[in-house]
Backbone as a ProteinNet text record, in pm:
[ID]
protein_1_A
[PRIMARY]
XXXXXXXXXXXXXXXXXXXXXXXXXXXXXXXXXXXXXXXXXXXXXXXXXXXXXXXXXXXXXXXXXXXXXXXXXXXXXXXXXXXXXXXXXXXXXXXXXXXXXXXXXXXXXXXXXXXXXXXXXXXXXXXXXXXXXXXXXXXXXXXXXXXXXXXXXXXXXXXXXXXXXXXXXXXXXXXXXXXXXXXXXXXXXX
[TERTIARY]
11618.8	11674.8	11770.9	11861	11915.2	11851.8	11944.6	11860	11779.3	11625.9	11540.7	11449	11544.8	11444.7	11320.2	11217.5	11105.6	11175.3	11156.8	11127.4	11068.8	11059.9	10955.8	11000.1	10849.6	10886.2	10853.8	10975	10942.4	10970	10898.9	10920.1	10992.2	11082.3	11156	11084.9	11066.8	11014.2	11143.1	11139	11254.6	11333.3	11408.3	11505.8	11454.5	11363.6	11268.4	11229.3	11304.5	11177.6	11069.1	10972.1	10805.1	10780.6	10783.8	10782.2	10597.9	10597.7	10446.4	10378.9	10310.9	10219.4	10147.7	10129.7	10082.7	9943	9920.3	9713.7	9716.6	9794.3	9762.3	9851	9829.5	9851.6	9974.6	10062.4	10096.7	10267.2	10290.3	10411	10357.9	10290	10279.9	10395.4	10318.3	10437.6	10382.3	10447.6	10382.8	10508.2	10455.1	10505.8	10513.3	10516.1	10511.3	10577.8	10457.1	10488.9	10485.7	10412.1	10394.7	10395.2	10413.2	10384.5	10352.1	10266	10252.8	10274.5	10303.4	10286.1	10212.8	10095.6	10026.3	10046.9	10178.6	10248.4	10134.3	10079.6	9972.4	10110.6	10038.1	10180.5	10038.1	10089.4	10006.7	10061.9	10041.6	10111.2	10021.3	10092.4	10036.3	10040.2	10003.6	10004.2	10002.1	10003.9	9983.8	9926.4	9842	9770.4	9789.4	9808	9864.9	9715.4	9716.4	9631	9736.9	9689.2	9808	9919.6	9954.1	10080.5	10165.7	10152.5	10208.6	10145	10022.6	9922.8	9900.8	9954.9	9890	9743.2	9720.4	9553.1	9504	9546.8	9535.9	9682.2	9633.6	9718.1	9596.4	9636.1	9539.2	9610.7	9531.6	9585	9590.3	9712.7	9725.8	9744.4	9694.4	9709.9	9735.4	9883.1	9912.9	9898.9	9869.5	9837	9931.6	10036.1	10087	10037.7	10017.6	9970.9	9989.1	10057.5	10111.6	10174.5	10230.8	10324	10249.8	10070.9	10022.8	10016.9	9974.2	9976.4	9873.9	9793.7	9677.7	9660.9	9662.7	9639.9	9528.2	9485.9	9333.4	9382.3	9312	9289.1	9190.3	9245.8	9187.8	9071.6	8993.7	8875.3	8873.9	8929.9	8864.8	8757.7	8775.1	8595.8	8490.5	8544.7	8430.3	8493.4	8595.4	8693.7	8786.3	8894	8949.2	9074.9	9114.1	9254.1	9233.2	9287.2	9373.6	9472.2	9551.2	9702.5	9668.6	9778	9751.1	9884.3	9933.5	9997.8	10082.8	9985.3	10054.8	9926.4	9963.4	9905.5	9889.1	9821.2	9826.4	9814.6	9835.5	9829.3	9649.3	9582	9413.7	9436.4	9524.6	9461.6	9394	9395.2	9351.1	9420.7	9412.9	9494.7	9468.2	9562.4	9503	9579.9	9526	9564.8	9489.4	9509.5	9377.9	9306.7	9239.8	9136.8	9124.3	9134.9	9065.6	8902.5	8846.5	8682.7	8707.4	8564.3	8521.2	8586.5	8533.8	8577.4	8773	8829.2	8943.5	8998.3	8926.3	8906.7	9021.6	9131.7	9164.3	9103.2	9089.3	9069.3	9101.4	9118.1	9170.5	9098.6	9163.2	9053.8	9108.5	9012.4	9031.3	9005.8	9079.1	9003.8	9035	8882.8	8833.9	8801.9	8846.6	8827.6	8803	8927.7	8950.5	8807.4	8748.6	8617.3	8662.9	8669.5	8686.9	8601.2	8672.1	8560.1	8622.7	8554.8	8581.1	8645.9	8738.3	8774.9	8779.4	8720.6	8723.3	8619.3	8674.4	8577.6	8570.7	8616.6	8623.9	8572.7	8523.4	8448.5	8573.5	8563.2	8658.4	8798.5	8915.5	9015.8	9092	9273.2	9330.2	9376.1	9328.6	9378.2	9467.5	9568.4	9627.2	9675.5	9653.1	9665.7	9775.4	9889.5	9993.9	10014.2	9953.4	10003.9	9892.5	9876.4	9771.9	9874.5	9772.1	9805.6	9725.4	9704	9683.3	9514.6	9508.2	9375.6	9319.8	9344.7	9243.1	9268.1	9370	9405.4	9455	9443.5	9486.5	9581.3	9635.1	9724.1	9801.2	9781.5	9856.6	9789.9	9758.9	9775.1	9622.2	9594	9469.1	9526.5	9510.3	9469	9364.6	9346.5	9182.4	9211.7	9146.9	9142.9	9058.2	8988.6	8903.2	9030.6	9126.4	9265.9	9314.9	9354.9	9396.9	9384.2	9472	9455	9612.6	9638.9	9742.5	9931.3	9927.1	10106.7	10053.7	9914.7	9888.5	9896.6	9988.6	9996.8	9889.1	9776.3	9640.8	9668.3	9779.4	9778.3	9791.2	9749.2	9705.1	9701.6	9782.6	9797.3	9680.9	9656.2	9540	9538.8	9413	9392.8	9263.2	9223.5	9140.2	9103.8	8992.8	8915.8	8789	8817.6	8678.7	8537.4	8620.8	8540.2	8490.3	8631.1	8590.9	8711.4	8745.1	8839.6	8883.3	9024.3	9024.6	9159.5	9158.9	9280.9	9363.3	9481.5	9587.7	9588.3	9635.5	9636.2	9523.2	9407.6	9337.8	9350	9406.1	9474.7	9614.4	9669.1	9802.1	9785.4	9824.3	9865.8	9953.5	9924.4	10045.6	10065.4	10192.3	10202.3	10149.2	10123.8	10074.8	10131.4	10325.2	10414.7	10470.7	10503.5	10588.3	10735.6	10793.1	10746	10630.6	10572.3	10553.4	10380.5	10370.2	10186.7	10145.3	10189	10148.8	10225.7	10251.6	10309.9	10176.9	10203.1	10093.5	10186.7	10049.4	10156.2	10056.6	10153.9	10149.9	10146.5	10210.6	10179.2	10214.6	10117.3	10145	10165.8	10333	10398.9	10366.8	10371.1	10357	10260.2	10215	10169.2	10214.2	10211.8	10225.9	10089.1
1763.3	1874.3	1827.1	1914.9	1863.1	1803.9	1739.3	1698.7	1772	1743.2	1827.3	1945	1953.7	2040.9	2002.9	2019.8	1975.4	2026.9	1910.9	1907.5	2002.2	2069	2130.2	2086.8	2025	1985	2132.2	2076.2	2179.5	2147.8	2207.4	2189.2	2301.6	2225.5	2383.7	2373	2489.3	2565.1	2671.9	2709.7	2790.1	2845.4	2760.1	2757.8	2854.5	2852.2	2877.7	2771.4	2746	2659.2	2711.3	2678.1	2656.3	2595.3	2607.2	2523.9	2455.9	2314.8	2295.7	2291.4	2343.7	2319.4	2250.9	2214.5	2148	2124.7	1961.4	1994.1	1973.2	1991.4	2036	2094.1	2079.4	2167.1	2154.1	2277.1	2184.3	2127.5	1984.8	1860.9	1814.7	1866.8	1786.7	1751.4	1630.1	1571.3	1559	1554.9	1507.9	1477.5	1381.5	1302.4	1303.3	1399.3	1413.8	1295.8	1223.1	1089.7	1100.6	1217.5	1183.5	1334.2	1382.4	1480.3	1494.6	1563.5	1521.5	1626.5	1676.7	1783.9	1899.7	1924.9	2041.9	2064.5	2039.3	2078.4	2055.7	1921.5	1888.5	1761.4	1791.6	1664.2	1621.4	1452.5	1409.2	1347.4	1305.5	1273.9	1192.2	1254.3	1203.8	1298.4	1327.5	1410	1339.6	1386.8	1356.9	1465.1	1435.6	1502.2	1450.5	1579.7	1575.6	1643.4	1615.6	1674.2	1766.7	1855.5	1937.5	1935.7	1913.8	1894.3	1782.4	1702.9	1575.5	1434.1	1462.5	1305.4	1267.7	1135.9	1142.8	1111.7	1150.7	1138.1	1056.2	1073	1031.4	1057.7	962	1020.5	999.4	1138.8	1215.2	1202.4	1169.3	1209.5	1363.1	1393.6	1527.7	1570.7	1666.4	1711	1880.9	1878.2	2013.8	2074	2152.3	2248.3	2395.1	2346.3	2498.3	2538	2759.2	2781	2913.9	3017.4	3137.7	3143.3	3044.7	3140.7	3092.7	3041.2	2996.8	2841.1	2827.3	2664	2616.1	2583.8	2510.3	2358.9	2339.1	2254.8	2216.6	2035.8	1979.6	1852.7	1818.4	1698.4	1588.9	1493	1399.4	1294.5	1321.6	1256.2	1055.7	1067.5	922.5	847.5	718.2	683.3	651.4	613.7	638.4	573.1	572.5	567	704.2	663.3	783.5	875.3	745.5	760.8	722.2	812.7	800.5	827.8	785.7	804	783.2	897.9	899.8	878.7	800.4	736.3	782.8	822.8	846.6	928.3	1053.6	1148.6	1104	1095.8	1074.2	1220.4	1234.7	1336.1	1436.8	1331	1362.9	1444.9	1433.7	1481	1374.2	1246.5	1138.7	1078.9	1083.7	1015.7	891.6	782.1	658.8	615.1	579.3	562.3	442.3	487.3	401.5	472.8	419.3	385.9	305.9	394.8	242.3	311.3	153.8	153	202.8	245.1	264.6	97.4	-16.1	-132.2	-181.1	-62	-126.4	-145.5	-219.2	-260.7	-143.2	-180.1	-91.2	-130.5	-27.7	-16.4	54.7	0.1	100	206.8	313.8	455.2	527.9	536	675	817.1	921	1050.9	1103.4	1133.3	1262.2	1355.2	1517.8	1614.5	1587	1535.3	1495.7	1430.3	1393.4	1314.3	1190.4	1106.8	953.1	882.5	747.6	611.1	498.4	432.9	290.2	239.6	110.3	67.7	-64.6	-136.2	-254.1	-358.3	-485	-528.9	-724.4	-722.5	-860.1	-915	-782.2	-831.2	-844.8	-860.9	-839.9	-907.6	-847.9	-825.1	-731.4	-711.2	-598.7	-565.2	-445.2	-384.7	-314.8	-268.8	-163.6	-136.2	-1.2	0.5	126.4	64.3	98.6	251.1	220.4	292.6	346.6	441.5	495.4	525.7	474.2	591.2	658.8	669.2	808.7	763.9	638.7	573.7	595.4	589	548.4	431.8	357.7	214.7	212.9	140.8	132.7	12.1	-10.3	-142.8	-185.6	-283	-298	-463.4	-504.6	-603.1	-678.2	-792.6	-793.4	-884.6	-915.8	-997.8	-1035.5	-1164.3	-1239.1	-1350.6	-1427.4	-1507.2	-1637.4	-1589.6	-1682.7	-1760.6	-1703.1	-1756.1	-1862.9	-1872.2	-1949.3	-2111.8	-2153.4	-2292.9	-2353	-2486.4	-2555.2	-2429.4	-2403.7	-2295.4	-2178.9	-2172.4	-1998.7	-1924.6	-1817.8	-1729.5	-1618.2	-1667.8	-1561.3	-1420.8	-1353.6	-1257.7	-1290	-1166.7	-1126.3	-996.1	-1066.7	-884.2	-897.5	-712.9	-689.4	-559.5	-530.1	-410.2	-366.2	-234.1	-196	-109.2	-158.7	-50.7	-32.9	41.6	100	62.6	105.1	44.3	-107.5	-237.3	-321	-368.7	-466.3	-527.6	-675.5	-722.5	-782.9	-859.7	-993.3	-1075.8	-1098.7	-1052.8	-1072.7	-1194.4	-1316	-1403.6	-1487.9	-1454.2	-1525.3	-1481.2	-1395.4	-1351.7	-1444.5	-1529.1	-1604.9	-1706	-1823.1	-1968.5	-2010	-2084	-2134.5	-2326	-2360.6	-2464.5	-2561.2	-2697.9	-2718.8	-2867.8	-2828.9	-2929.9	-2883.2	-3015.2	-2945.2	-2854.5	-2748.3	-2704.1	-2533	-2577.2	-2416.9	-2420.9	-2555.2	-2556.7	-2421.3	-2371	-2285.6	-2131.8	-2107.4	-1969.4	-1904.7	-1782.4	-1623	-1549.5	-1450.8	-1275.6	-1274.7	-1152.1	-1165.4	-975	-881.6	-772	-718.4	-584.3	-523	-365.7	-354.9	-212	-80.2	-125.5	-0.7	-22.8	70.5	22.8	124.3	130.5	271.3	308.1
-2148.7	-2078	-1970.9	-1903	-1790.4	-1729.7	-1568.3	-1480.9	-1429.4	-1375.4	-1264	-1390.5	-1478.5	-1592.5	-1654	-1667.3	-1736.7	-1923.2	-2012.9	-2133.9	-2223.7	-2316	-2422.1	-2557.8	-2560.6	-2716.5	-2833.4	-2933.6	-3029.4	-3132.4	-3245.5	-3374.2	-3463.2	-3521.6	-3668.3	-3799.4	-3856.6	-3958.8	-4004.9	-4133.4	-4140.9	-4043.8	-3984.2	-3884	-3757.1	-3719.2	-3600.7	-3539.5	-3391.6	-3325.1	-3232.7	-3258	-3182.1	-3053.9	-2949.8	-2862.3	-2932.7	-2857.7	-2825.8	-2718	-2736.8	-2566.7	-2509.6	-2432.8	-2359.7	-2319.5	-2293.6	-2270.3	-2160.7	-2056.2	-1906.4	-1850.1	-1697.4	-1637.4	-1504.8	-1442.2	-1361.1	-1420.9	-1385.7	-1422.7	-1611.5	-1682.2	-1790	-1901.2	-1943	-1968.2	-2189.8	-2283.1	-2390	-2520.1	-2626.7	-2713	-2853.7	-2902.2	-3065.8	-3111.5	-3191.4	-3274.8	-3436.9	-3458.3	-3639	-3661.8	-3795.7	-3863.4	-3973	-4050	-4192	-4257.1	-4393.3	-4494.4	-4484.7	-4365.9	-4325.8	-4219.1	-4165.5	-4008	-3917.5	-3855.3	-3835.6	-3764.9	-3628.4	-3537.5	-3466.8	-3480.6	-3370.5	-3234.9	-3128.8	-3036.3	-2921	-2734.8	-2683.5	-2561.1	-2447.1	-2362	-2199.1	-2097.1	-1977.4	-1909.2	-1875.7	-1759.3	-1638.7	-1534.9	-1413.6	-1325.6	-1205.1	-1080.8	-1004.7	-970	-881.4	-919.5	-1037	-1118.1	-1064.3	-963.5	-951	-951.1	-969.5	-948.4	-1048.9	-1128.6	-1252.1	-1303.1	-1387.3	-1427.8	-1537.9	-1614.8	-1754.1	-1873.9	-1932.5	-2135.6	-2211.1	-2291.8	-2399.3	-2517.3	-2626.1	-2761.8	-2814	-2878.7	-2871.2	-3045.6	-3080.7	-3206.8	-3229.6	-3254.6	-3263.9	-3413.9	-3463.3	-3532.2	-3570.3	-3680.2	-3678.2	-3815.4	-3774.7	-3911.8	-3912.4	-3965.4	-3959.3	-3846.4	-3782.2	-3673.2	-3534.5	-3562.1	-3441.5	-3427.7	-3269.1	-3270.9	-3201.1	-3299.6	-3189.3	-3169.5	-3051.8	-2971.6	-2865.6	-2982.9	-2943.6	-2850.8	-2766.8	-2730.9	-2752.3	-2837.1	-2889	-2768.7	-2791.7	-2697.5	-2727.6	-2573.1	-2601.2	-2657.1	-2682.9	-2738.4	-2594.6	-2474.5	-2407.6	-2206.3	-2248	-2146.8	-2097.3	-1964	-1987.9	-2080.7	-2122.7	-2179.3	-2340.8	-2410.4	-2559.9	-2604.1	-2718.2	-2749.4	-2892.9	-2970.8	-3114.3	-3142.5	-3263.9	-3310.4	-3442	-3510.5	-3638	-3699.2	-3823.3	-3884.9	-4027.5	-4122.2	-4276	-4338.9	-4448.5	-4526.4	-4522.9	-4515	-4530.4	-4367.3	-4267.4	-4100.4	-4084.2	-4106.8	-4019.5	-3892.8	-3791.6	-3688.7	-3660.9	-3603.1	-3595.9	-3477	-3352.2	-3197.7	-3088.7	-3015.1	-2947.7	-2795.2	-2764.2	-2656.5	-2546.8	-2443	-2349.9	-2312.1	-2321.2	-2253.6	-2062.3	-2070.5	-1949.4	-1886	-1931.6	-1864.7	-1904.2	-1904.6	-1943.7	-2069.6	-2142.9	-2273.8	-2402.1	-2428.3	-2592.8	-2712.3	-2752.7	-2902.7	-3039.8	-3120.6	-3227	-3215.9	-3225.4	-3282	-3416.7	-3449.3	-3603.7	-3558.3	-3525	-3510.6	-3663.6	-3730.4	-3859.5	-3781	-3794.2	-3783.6	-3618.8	-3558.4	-3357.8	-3340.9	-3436.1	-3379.9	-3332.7	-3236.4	-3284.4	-3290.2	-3393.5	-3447.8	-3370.8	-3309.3	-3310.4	-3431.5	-3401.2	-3508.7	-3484.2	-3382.9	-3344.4	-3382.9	-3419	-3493.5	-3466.4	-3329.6	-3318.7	-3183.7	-3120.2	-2952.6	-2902.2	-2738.1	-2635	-2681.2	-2594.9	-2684.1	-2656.1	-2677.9	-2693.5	-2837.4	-2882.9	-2998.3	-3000.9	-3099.7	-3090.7	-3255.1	-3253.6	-3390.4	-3421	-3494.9	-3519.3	-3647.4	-3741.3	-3891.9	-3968.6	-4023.1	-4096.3	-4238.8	-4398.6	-4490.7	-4537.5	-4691.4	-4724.1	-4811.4	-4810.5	-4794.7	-4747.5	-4558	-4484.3	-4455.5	-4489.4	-4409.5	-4319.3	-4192.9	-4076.1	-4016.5	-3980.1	-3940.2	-3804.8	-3757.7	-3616.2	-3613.6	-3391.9	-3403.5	-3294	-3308	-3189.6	-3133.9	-3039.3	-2921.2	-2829.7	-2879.2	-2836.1	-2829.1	-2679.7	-2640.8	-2720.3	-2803.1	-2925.5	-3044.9	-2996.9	-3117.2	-3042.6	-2882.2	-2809.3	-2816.3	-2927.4	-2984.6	-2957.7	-2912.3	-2916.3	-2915.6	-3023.5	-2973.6	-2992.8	-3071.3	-3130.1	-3024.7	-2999.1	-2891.3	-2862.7	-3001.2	-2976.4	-3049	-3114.1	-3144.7	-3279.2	-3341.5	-3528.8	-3554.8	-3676	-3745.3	-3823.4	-3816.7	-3844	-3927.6	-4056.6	-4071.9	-4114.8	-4078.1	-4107	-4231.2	-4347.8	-4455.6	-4456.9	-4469.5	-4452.5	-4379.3	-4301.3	-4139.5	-4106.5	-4181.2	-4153	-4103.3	-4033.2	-3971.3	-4023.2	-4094.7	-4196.9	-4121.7	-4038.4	-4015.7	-4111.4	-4112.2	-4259.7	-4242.1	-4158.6	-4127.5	-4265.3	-4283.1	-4339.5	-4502	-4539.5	-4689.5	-4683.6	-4594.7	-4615.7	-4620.5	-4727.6	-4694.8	-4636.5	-4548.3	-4447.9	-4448.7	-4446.8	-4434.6	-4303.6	-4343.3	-4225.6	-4166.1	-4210.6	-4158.8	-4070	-3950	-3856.3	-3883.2	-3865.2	-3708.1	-3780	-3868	-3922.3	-3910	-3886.9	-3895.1	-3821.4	-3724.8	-3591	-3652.3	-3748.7	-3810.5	-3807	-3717.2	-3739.2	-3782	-3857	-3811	-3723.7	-3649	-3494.3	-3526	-3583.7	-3581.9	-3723.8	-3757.7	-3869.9	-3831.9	-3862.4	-3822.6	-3877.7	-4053.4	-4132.8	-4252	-4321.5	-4438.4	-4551.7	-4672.7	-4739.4	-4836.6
[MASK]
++++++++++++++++++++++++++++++++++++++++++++++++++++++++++++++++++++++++++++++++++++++++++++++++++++++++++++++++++++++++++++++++++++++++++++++++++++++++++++++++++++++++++++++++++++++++++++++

């Protein structure tokens, strides 16, 4: 919007746009990241205090369906903050988490429930891409990798609720200068 204007996001449907709304109150602020085939957007939100203090980011899942739009907020797994990422065809979202101690983690929300998706002890996760599986993909970071050049990070994905280092599905050479080759992140999957 201009300057000083607050934003509204919106979506078109036969050349109608929708504004979306918002999960707070106040200055809020929010991020439509994905959409899938059942007009089903997932995103991210800000919550404000008195409309200027910030509070949190929420994962946000808008909902259009005759004309209405409902709008959930995706519950963290046990911290205050979540962010959703991307939508699959099934309404699976795939985002993350932070712990009460800080801590991210992949999350899965089925039906805005969320799952843990973490599967390697302390650590930053973040998980990038969902398809139409149920596969999940992005990257970890753990201090248990921290060997000679390894910069500690690995691409990673998740099936069916297990957590699988691509890294260890690759042969890698082990002449200089390539001995020390990771993947380091996984963007998309189909």
């Amino acid at each position: 919007g201009a300057e000083g204007r607050p934003r509204a996001l919106g979506v078109w449907s036969n050349g109608i746009r929708s504004f979306l709304p918002s999960i707070g109150t106040g200055n809020p602020a929010s991020d439509a990241r994905s959409i899938n085939h059942l007009n089903e957007i997932a995103g991210v939100g800000t919550l404000y205090k008195d409309g200027c203090s910030f509070i949190t980011t929420r994962g946000v899942l808008w909902e259009l369906e005759d004309g209405w739009i409902n709008t959930r907020s995706l519950p963290p797994i046990g911290g205050p903050e979540s962010s959703a990422y991307q939508i699959n065809a099934r309404g699976e979202i795939i985002g993350g988490s932070h712990l009460s101690g800080g801590a991210a983690h992949p999350t899965l929300w089925v039906d805005s429930q969320p799952r843990d998706l973490i599967g390697m002890g302390n650590g930053t996760v973040g998980a990038s891409q969902i398809n139409n599986r149920s596969q999940g993909v992005g990257s970890y970071q753990g201090l248990r990798f921290f060997t000679g050049y390894d910069p500690g990070k690995r691409a990673c994905l998740w099936q069916n609720n297990v957590f699988i280092d691509l890294n260890k599905l690759v042969t890698f050479t082990t002449s200089w200068p390539y001995y020390w080759t990771n993947l380091i992140a996984a963007t998309s999957i189909n």
